[in-house]
XYZ file of N, CA and C in Angstrom:
102
model
N 0.835 -1.177 0.000
C 0.000 0.000 0.000
C 0.877 1.236 0.000
N 0.388 2.309 -0.575
C 1.082 3.588 -0.575
C 0.220 4.589 0.179
N 0.785 5.197 1.212
C 0.085 6.240 1.963
C 0.805 7.550 1.686
N 0.177 8.474 0.965
C 0.828 9.750 0.666
C 1.170 10.523 1.941
N 2.314 11.176 1.941
C 2.721 11.965 3.109
C 1.682 13.017 3.478
N 0.962 13.531 2.497
C -0.041 14.566 2.774
C -1.193 14.033 3.629
N -1.348 12.725 3.728
C -2.394 12.128 4.556
C -1.972 11.999 6.010
N -0.682 12.155 6.294
C -0.159 11.944 7.640
C -0.063 13.257 8.403
N -0.266 13.163 9.712
C -0.136 14.307 10.605
C 1.202 14.235 11.321
N 1.680 15.375 11.791
C 2.849 15.371 12.669
C 2.462 14.608 13.928
N 3.334 13.756 14.419
C 3.043 13.018 15.645
C 2.297 11.722 15.371
N 1.288 11.449 16.191
C 0.571 10.174 16.161
C -0.388 10.076 14.978
N -0.339 8.949 14.285
C -1.268 8.631 13.197
C -1.791 7.221 13.426
N -3.014 6.971 13.011
C -3.599 5.634 13.103
C -3.913 5.154 11.695
N -3.434 3.960 11.378
C -3.666 3.378 10.065
C -4.424 2.069 10.246
N -5.559 1.934 9.568
C -6.366 0.714 9.629
C -6.371 0.102 8.240
N -5.933 -1.161 8.144
C -5.901 -1.866 6.864
C -6.940 -2.975 6.864
N -7.669 -3.093 5.778
C -8.625 -4.185 5.599
C -8.135 -5.034 4.434
N -7.854 -6.288 4.694
C -7.363 -7.200 3.662
C -8.482 -8.177 3.329
N -8.901 -8.193 2.087
C -10.024 -9.032 1.671
C -9.608 -10.430 1.241
N -8.319 -10.664 1.045
C -7.879 -11.956 0.519
C -7.177 -12.820 1.564
N -7.402 -12.554 2.839
C -6.840 -13.395 3.883
C -5.384 -13.123 4.196
N -4.953 -11.892 4.058
C -3.566 -11.531 4.378
C -3.272 -11.703 5.861
N -2.003 -11.754 6.204
C -1.574 -11.932 7.585
C -1.077 -10.592 8.126
N -1.834 -9.936 9.028
C -1.441 -8.616 9.512
C -0.135 -8.613 10.303
N 0.291 -9.760 10.815
C 1.559 -9.796 11.554
C 2.759 -9.677 10.616
N 2.533 -9.779 9.311
C 3.615 -9.678 8.334
C 3.736 -8.280 7.711
N 2.962 -7.316 8.214
C 2.996 -5.954 7.674
C 4.286 -5.264 8.083
N 4.900 -4.575 7.135
C 6.110 -3.801 7.401
C 5.895 -2.393 6.873
N 6.462 -1.420 7.569
C 6.379 -0.026 7.152
C 7.760 0.450 6.772
N 7.829 1.292 5.766
C 9.102 1.893 5.400
C 8.849 3.291 4.870
N 9.847 4.128 5.037
C 9.774 5.504 4.555
C 10.584 5.599 3.281
N 9.967 6.140 2.246
C 10.641 6.309 0.963
C 10.796 7.801 0.719
N 12.024 8.217 0.458
C 12.289 9.649 0.231
C 12.266 9.965 -1.234
């Protein structure tokens, strides 16, 4: 998934993902791309 920086606030953000194909939420990784 791509979350545009303009959607994020300074400080705390909450992200909710809904996976329709049976994905495993424990395998989610986040990374920052410059």
